[in-house]
Amino acid sequence: MPKKAQIVDDVPDVVKPEPLTLDQLDNFYVETDQVRDKNVDSTKDTLIKKIKKDERLKLLFAGHRGSGKSTELVNIIKTLGNDYRVVRFSILDELDPHNFNYVDIIFVTMERLFNALKEEASNKRKKIGDKLLENIK
């Protein structure tokens, strides 16, 4: 895992235009509430409460590259813990960034959700099969 830059020469090795992972969040996340709108923190808290209430949310995080959209989502994922199934992907990895529309995003999202559910079901079947084999022995 990369470490924080200690001197200016270390900065190019650490600064990358990609979101922080859960493993990196504690080391690199910078709380920026002091320079944000006063409502941002309460919005994040409200979002987490609505997720926990099982309200059906449809959200779009928008902003330029490197503005912290994915990092804030990782922070929310960390706050929620393992109680929820999170499917993360980048549209840039899935579609041509110069030629797509909202329908493309919906279909890619559906495909990723179905693949995640299929993988989860497969893992559950394997666990059940392993338990059955263990009981037979």
Short mmCIF file of N, CA and C in Angstrom, two decimals:
data_model
loop_
_atom_site.label_atom_id
_atom_site.label_comp_id
_atom_site.label_asym_id
_atom_site.label_seq_id
_atom_site.Cartn_x
_atom_site.Cartn_y
_atom_site.Cartn_z
N MET A 1 0.85 -1.17 0.00
CA MET A 1 0.00 0.00 0.00
C MET A 1 0.90 1.24 0.00
N PRO A 2 0.57 2.24 -0.81
CA PRO A 2 1.38 3.45 -0.83
C PRO A 2 1.31 4.19 0.50
N LYS A 3 2.36 4.94 0.78
CA LYS A 3 2.41 5.74 2.00
C LYS A 3 2.27 7.20 1.65
N LYS A 4 1.92 8.01 2.63
CA LYS A 4 1.81 9.44 2.41
C LYS A 4 3.17 10.01 2.01
N ALA A 5 3.13 11.02 1.18
CA ALA A 5 4.36 11.69 0.77
C ALA A 5 4.97 12.42 1.96
N GLN A 6 6.25 12.24 2.16
CA GLN A 6 6.95 12.92 3.24
C GLN A 6 7.69 14.17 2.75
N ILE A 7 8.12 14.09 1.48
CA ILE A 7 8.81 15.23 0.86
C ILE A 7 8.20 15.45 -0.52
N VAL A 8 8.47 16.58 -1.11
CA VAL A 8 7.87 16.94 -2.39
C VAL A 8 8.20 15.91 -3.47
N ASP A 9 9.38 15.34 -3.45
CA ASP A 9 9.78 14.35 -4.46
C ASP A 9 8.92 13.08 -4.40
N ASP A 10 8.28 12.81 -3.26
CA ASP A 10 7.43 11.63 -3.11
C ASP A 10 6.05 11.82 -3.73
N VAL A 11 5.63 13.05 -3.96
CA VAL A 11 4.27 13.35 -4.41
C VAL A 11 3.89 12.62 -5.70
N PRO A 12 4.73 12.63 -6.76
CA PRO A 12 4.31 11.93 -7.99
C PRO A 12 4.07 10.43 -7.80
N ASP A 13 4.74 9.82 -6.82
CA ASP A 13 4.54 8.39 -6.56
C ASP A 13 3.24 8.11 -5.82
N VAL A 14 2.71 9.10 -5.12
CA VAL A 14 1.53 8.89 -4.29
C VAL A 14 0.26 9.42 -4.96
N VAL A 15 0.33 10.56 -5.61
CA VAL A 15 -0.84 11.20 -6.18
C VAL A 15 -1.21 10.51 -7.49
N LYS A 16 -2.36 9.89 -7.49
CA LYS A 16 -2.85 9.19 -8.67
C LYS A 16 -4.32 9.56 -8.86
N PRO A 17 -4.76 9.74 -10.09
CA PRO A 17 -6.16 10.12 -10.32
C PRO A 17 -7.11 8.92 -10.26
N GLU A 18 -7.11 8.25 -9.13
CA GLU A 18 -8.01 7.11 -8.96
C GLU A 18 -8.57 7.15 -7.54
N PRO A 19 -9.76 6.57 -7.35
CA PRO A 19 -10.38 6.64 -6.03
C PRO A 19 -9.61 5.84 -4.99
N LEU A 20 -9.74 6.27 -3.75
CA LEU A 20 -9.15 5.51 -2.66
C LEU A 20 -9.93 4.21 -2.46
N THR A 21 -9.23 3.16 -2.11
CA THR A 21 -9.88 1.90 -1.77
C THR A 21 -10.18 1.91 -0.27
N LEU A 22 -10.94 0.93 0.19
CA LEU A 22 -11.23 0.83 1.62
C LEU A 22 -9.94 0.73 2.43
N ASP A 23 -8.94 0.00 1.90
CA ASP A 23 -7.67 -0.16 2.60
C ASP A 23 -6.91 1.15 2.71
N GLN A 24 -7.04 2.02 1.74
CA GLN A 24 -6.29 3.27 1.71
C GLN A 24 -7.02 4.41 2.43
N LEU A 25 -8.30 4.26 2.67
CA LEU A 25 -9.12 5.36 3.19
C LEU A 25 -8.57 5.94 4.49
N ASP A 26 -8.24 5.09 5.45
CA ASP A 26 -7.77 5.59 6.75
C ASP A 26 -6.47 6.37 6.63
N ASN A 27 -5.59 5.95 5.72
CA ASN A 27 -4.29 6.61 5.59
C ASN A 27 -4.35 7.92 4.80
N PHE A 28 -5.26 8.01 3.83
CA PHE A 28 -5.23 9.13 2.91
C PHE A 28 -6.44 10.05 2.93
N TYR A 29 -7.55 9.63 3.51
CA TYR A 29 -8.76 10.44 3.46
C TYR A 29 -8.55 11.74 4.24
N VAL A 30 -8.94 12.84 3.64
CA VAL A 30 -8.83 14.14 4.28
C VAL A 30 -10.25 14.68 4.46
N GLU A 31 -10.62 14.93 5.70
CA GLU A 31 -11.94 15.49 5.98
C GLU A 31 -11.93 16.95 5.56
N THR A 32 -12.84 17.31 4.69
CA THR A 32 -12.84 18.65 4.12
C THR A 32 -14.10 19.43 4.48
N ASP A 33 -14.78 19.03 5.53
CA ASP A 33 -16.03 19.68 5.91
C ASP A 33 -15.87 21.18 6.20
N GLN A 34 -14.68 21.58 6.69
CA GLN A 34 -14.50 22.99 7.04
C GLN A 34 -14.59 23.89 5.81
N VAL A 35 -14.24 23.38 4.64
CA VAL A 35 -14.26 24.21 3.44
C VAL A 35 -15.47 23.95 2.56
N ARG A 36 -16.33 23.06 2.99
CA ARG A 36 -17.53 22.73 2.22
C ARG A 36 -18.73 23.49 2.74
N ASP A 37 -19.79 23.35 1.99
CA ASP A 37 -21.08 23.87 2.41
C ASP A 37 -21.44 23.24 3.76
N LYS A 38 -22.05 23.99 4.64
CA LYS A 38 -22.41 23.49 5.97
C LYS A 38 -23.36 22.29 5.90
N ASN A 39 -24.11 22.16 4.81
CA ASN A 39 -25.09 21.08 4.69
C ASN A 39 -24.51 19.77 4.18
N VAL A 40 -23.25 19.76 3.74
CA VAL A 40 -22.69 18.55 3.14
C VAL A 40 -22.64 17.40 4.13
N ASP A 41 -22.13 17.65 5.34
CA ASP A 41 -22.02 16.56 6.30
C ASP A 41 -23.39 16.03 6.67
N SER A 42 -24.36 16.91 6.87
CA SER A 42 -25.69 16.45 7.23
C SER A 42 -26.33 15.70 6.06
N THR A 43 -25.99 16.08 4.84
CA THR A 43 -26.49 15.34 3.67
C THR A 43 -25.95 13.92 3.67
N LYS A 44 -24.65 13.76 3.98
CA LYS A 44 -24.05 12.44 4.04
C LYS A 44 -24.73 11.61 5.14
N ASP A 45 -24.94 12.22 6.30
CA ASP A 45 -25.62 11.52 7.40
C ASP A 45 -27.03 11.13 6.99
N THR A 46 -27.74 12.04 6.32
CA THR A 46 -29.09 11.77 5.85
C THR A 46 -29.10 10.62 4.86
N LEU A 47 -28.14 10.61 3.97
CA LEU A 47 -28.03 9.52 2.99
C LEU A 47 -27.84 8.17 3.68
N ILE A 48 -26.96 8.12 4.65
CA ILE A 48 -26.71 6.87 5.38
C ILE A 48 -27.96 6.43 6.13
N LYS A 49 -28.67 7.37 6.75
CA LYS A 49 -29.91 7.03 7.46
C LYS A 49 -30.95 6.47 6.49
N LYS A 50 -31.08 7.09 5.32
CA LYS A 50 -32.06 6.61 4.34
C LYS A 50 -31.69 5.21 3.84
N ILE A 51 -30.42 4.96 3.63
CA ILE A 51 -29.98 3.63 3.20
C ILE A 51 -30.33 2.61 4.28
N LYS A 52 -30.05 2.95 5.52
CA LYS A 52 -30.34 2.02 6.62
C LYS A 52 -31.83 1.80 6.83
N LYS A 53 -32.66 2.78 6.46
CA LYS A 53 -34.11 2.63 6.55
C LYS A 53 -34.66 1.83 5.39
N ASP A 54 -33.80 1.44 4.48
CA ASP A 54 -34.17 0.68 3.28
C ASP A 54 -35.03 1.51 2.33
N GLU A 55 -34.80 2.81 2.32
CA GLU A 55 -35.48 3.64 1.34
C GLU A 55 -34.80 3.42 -0.01
N ARG A 56 -35.56 3.35 -1.04
CA ARG A 56 -35.01 3.12 -2.37
C ARG A 56 -34.47 4.46 -2.90
N LEU A 57 -33.17 4.51 -3.02
CA LEU A 57 -32.52 5.74 -3.46
C LEU A 57 -31.97 5.59 -4.86
N LYS A 58 -32.05 6.64 -5.59
CA LYS A 58 -31.42 6.72 -6.91
C LYS A 58 -30.60 7.98 -6.90
N LEU A 59 -29.28 7.81 -6.89
CA LEU A 59 -28.39 8.95 -6.75
C LEU A 59 -27.42 9.02 -7.91
N LEU A 60 -27.03 10.22 -8.24
CA LEU A 60 -26.00 10.44 -9.23
C LEU A 60 -24.98 11.37 -8.60
N PHE A 61 -23.76 10.89 -8.46
CA PHE A 61 -22.67 11.72 -7.97
C PHE A 61 -21.96 12.27 -9.20
N ALA A 62 -21.95 13.57 -9.34
CA ALA A 62 -21.35 14.19 -10.52
C ALA A 62 -20.23 15.13 -10.10
N GLY A 63 -19.26 15.28 -10.96
CA GLY A 63 -18.16 16.19 -10.71
C GLY A 63 -17.00 15.84 -11.61
N HIS A 64 -16.04 16.73 -11.69
CA HIS A 64 -14.91 16.47 -12.57
C HIS A 64 -14.01 15.39 -11.97
N ARG A 65 -13.15 14.85 -12.80
CA ARG A 65 -12.23 13.79 -12.39
C ARG A 65 -11.37 14.28 -11.23
N GLY A 66 -11.29 13.46 -10.19
CA GLY A 66 -10.46 13.79 -9.04
C GLY A 66 -11.13 14.67 -8.01
N SER A 67 -12.43 14.90 -8.14
CA SER A 67 -13.11 15.78 -7.18
C SER A 67 -13.52 15.05 -5.91
N GLY A 68 -13.39 13.72 -5.88
CA GLY A 68 -13.67 12.97 -4.66
C GLY A 68 -14.98 12.21 -4.63
N LYS A 69 -15.63 12.05 -5.78
CA LYS A 69 -16.92 11.34 -5.82
C LYS A 69 -16.77 9.91 -5.32
N SER A 70 -15.87 9.17 -5.92
CA SER A 70 -15.68 7.77 -5.54
C SER A 70 -15.12 7.64 -4.13
N THR A 71 -14.25 8.55 -3.74
CA THR A 71 -13.70 8.50 -2.40
C THR A 71 -14.80 8.71 -1.36
N GLU A 72 -15.72 9.63 -1.61
CA GLU A 72 -16.84 9.83 -0.68
C GLU A 72 -17.72 8.59 -0.63
N LEU A 73 -17.93 7.94 -1.77
CA LEU A 73 -18.71 6.70 -1.77
C LEU A 73 -18.01 5.61 -0.96
N VAL A 74 -16.69 5.51 -1.09
CA VAL A 74 -15.93 4.54 -0.30
C VAL A 74 -16.07 4.85 1.19
N ASN A 75 -16.07 6.13 1.53
CA ASN A 75 -16.25 6.54 2.92
C ASN A 75 -17.63 6.12 3.43
N ILE A 76 -18.65 6.26 2.60
CA ILE A 76 -20.00 5.83 2.98
C ILE A 76 -20.04 4.31 3.13
N ILE A 77 -19.40 3.60 2.20
CA ILE A 77 -19.34 2.13 2.28
C ILE A 77 -18.70 1.71 3.60
N LYS A 78 -17.62 2.38 3.97
CA LYS A 78 -16.94 2.05 5.22
C LYS A 78 -17.86 2.31 6.41
N THR A 79 -18.59 3.41 6.38
CA THR A 79 -19.50 3.75 7.47
C THR A 79 -20.61 2.70 7.61
N LEU A 80 -21.09 2.20 6.47
CA LEU A 80 -22.18 1.22 6.48
C LEU A 80 -21.72 -0.16 6.92
N GLY A 81 -20.45 -0.46 6.76
CA GLY A 81 -19.93 -1.78 7.12
C GLY A 81 -20.32 -2.83 6.11
N ASN A 82 -20.41 -4.07 6.54
CA ASN A 82 -20.69 -5.20 5.65
C ASN A 82 -22.17 -5.54 5.55
N ASP A 83 -23.03 -4.63 5.96
CA ASP A 83 -24.47 -4.91 5.96
C ASP A 83 -25.11 -4.80 4.58
N TYR A 84 -24.38 -4.25 3.62
CA TYR A 84 -24.96 -4.00 2.30
C TYR A 84 -24.05 -4.55 1.21
N ARG A 85 -24.68 -4.93 0.12
CA ARG A 85 -23.94 -5.41 -1.06
C ARG A 85 -23.65 -4.20 -1.93
N VAL A 86 -22.39 -3.91 -2.13
CA VAL A 86 -22.00 -2.75 -2.94
C VAL A 86 -21.38 -3.26 -4.23
N VAL A 87 -21.87 -2.75 -5.33
CA VAL A 87 -21.33 -3.11 -6.65
C VAL A 87 -20.71 -1.84 -7.22
N ARG A 88 -19.39 -1.83 -7.30
CA ARG A 88 -18.68 -0.64 -7.79
C ARG A 88 -18.12 -0.92 -9.18
N PHE A 89 -18.24 0.08 -10.03
CA PHE A 89 -17.62 0.01 -11.35
C PHE A 89 -17.52 1.41 -11.92
N SER A 90 -16.66 1.54 -12.91
CA SER A 90 -16.48 2.83 -13.56
C SER A 90 -17.08 2.76 -14.96
N ILE A 91 -17.89 3.73 -15.28
CA ILE A 91 -18.47 3.81 -16.63
C ILE A 91 -17.35 3.89 -17.67
N LEU A 92 -16.25 4.54 -17.31
CA LEU A 92 -15.14 4.69 -18.26
C LEU A 92 -14.54 3.34 -18.63
N ASP A 93 -14.65 2.36 -17.74
CA ASP A 93 -14.16 1.01 -18.05
C ASP A 93 -15.16 0.22 -18.89
N GLU A 94 -16.40 0.66 -18.92
CA GLU A 94 -17.46 -0.10 -19.56
C GLU A 94 -17.90 0.47 -20.91
N LEU A 95 -17.84 1.79 -21.05
CA LEU A 95 -18.40 2.44 -22.23
C LEU A 95 -17.39 3.42 -22.83
N ASP A 96 -17.63 3.76 -24.07
CA ASP A 96 -16.84 4.80 -24.73
C ASP A 96 -17.24 6.14 -24.12
N PRO A 97 -16.32 6.83 -23.44
CA PRO A 97 -16.69 8.06 -22.75
C PRO A 97 -17.17 9.18 -23.67
N HIS A 98 -16.94 9.04 -24.96
CA HIS A 98 -17.36 10.07 -25.91
C HIS A 98 -18.65 9.72 -26.62
N ASN A 99 -19.19 8.53 -26.33
CA ASN A 99 -20.36 8.11 -27.09
C ASN A 99 -21.24 7.17 -26.26
N PHE A 100 -21.96 7.70 -25.29
CA PHE A 100 -22.94 6.91 -24.55
C PHE A 100 -24.04 7.82 -24.06
N ASN A 101 -25.17 7.19 -23.68
CA ASN A 101 -26.28 7.96 -23.13
C ASN A 101 -26.80 7.25 -21.89
N TYR A 102 -27.84 7.79 -21.30
CA TYR A 102 -28.33 7.27 -20.03
C TYR A 102 -28.83 5.82 -20.15
N VAL A 103 -29.35 5.42 -21.31
CA VAL A 103 -29.82 4.04 -21.50
C VAL A 103 -28.64 3.08 -21.39
N ASP A 104 -27.50 3.46 -21.97
CA ASP A 104 -26.30 2.63 -21.87
C ASP A 104 -25.89 2.44 -20.41
N ILE A 105 -25.98 3.52 -19.62
CA ILE A 105 -25.63 3.44 -18.21
C ILE A 105 -26.57 2.49 -17.48
N ILE A 106 -27.85 2.56 -17.78
CA ILE A 106 -28.83 1.67 -17.14
C ILE A 106 -28.51 0.21 -17.47
N PHE A 107 -28.23 -0.09 -18.74
CA PHE A 107 -27.94 -1.47 -19.11
C PHE A 107 -26.64 -1.98 -18.49
N VAL A 108 -25.61 -1.16 -18.44
CA VAL A 108 -24.36 -1.57 -17.81
C VAL A 108 -24.58 -1.81 -16.32
N THR A 109 -25.34 -0.94 -15.68
CA THR A 109 -25.64 -1.10 -14.26
C THR A 109 -26.40 -2.40 -14.02
N MET A 110 -27.40 -2.68 -14.84
CA MET A 110 -28.16 -3.92 -14.70
C MET A 110 -27.25 -5.13 -14.88
N GLU A 111 -26.39 -5.08 -15.88
CA GLU A 111 -25.47 -6.20 -16.13
C GLU A 111 -24.55 -6.43 -14.93
N ARG A 112 -24.02 -5.35 -14.38
CA ARG A 112 -23.13 -5.48 -13.22
C ARG A 112 -23.89 -6.02 -12.01
N LEU A 113 -25.12 -5.57 -11.79
CA LEU A 113 -25.92 -6.07 -10.67
C LEU A 113 -26.23 -7.56 -10.84
N PHE A 114 -26.64 -7.96 -12.03
CA PHE A 114 -26.94 -9.38 -12.28
C PHE A 114 -25.69 -10.24 -12.09
N ASN A 115 -24.55 -9.77 -12.56
CA ASN A 115 -23.30 -10.53 -12.40
C ASN A 115 -22.93 -10.66 -10.92
N ALA A 116 -23.14 -9.59 -10.15
CA ALA A 116 -22.85 -9.64 -8.72
C ALA A 116 -23.77 -10.62 -8.01
N LEU A 117 -25.05 -10.60 -8.36
CA LEU A 117 -26.01 -11.54 -7.76
C LEU A 117 -25.68 -12.97 -8.15
N LYS A 118 -25.31 -13.17 -9.39
CA LYS A 118 -24.94 -14.51 -9.87
C LYS A 118 -23.72 -15.02 -9.10
N GLU A 119 -22.73 -14.17 -8.90
CA GLU A 119 -21.53 -14.55 -8.16
C GLU A 119 -21.87 -14.87 -6.70
N GLU A 120 -22.72 -14.05 -6.10
CA GLU A 120 -23.13 -14.27 -4.72
C GLU A 120 -23.89 -15.59 -4.58
N ALA A 121 -24.79 -15.88 -5.52
CA ALA A 121 -25.54 -17.13 -5.50
C ALA A 121 -24.61 -18.32 -5.66
N SER A 122 -23.64 -18.18 -6.54
CA SER A 122 -22.67 -19.26 -6.76
C SER A 122 -21.87 -19.53 -5.49
N ASN A 123 -21.45 -18.45 -4.81
CA ASN A 123 -20.70 -18.62 -3.55
C ASN A 123 -21.55 -19.28 -2.49
N LYS A 124 -22.84 -18.93 -2.42
CA LYS A 124 -23.73 -19.55 -1.44
C LYS A 124 -23.93 -21.03 -1.75
N ARG A 125 -24.11 -21.37 -3.05
CA ARG A 125 -24.25 -22.78 -3.43
C ARG A 125 -23.00 -23.57 -3.06
N LYS A 126 -21.84 -22.97 -3.26
CA LYS A 126 -20.59 -23.65 -2.93
C LYS A 126 -20.51 -23.90 -1.43
N LYS A 127 -20.89 -22.90 -0.62
CA LYS A 127 -20.86 -23.07 0.83
C LYS A 127 -21.81 -24.17 1.27
N ILE A 128 -23.01 -24.21 0.67
CA ILE A 128 -23.99 -25.25 1.00
C ILE A 128 -23.44 -26.62 0.60
N GLY A 129 -22.86 -26.69 -0.60
CA GLY A 129 -22.26 -27.94 -1.07
C GLY A 129 -21.14 -28.40 -0.16
N ASP A 130 -20.31 -27.47 0.27
CA ASP A 130 -19.20 -27.81 1.19
C ASP A 130 -19.74 -28.34 2.51
N LYS A 131 -20.82 -27.73 3.03
CA LYS A 131 -21.40 -28.19 4.28
C LYS A 131 -21.99 -29.60 4.12
N LEU A 132 -22.65 -29.83 2.98
CA LEU A 132 -23.21 -31.16 2.72
C LEU A 132 -22.11 -32.21 2.65
N LEU A 133 -21.04 -31.92 1.95
CA LEU A 133 -19.91 -32.86 1.87
C LEU A 133 -19.30 -33.10 3.24
N GLU A 134 -19.20 -32.05 4.02
CA GLU A 134 -18.64 -32.19 5.37
C GLU A 134 -19.52 -33.09 6.23
N ASN A 135 -20.84 -32.96 6.09
CA ASN A 135 -21.77 -33.80 6.88
C ASN A 135 -21.75 -35.25 6.42
N ILE A 136 -21.47 -35.48 5.15
CA ILE A 136 -21.44 -36.85 4.63
C ILE A 136 -20.21 -37.60 5.14
N LYS A 137 -19.12 -36.88 5.32
CA LYS A 137 -17.85 -37.53 5.73
C LYS A 137 -17.94 -38.16 7.07
#
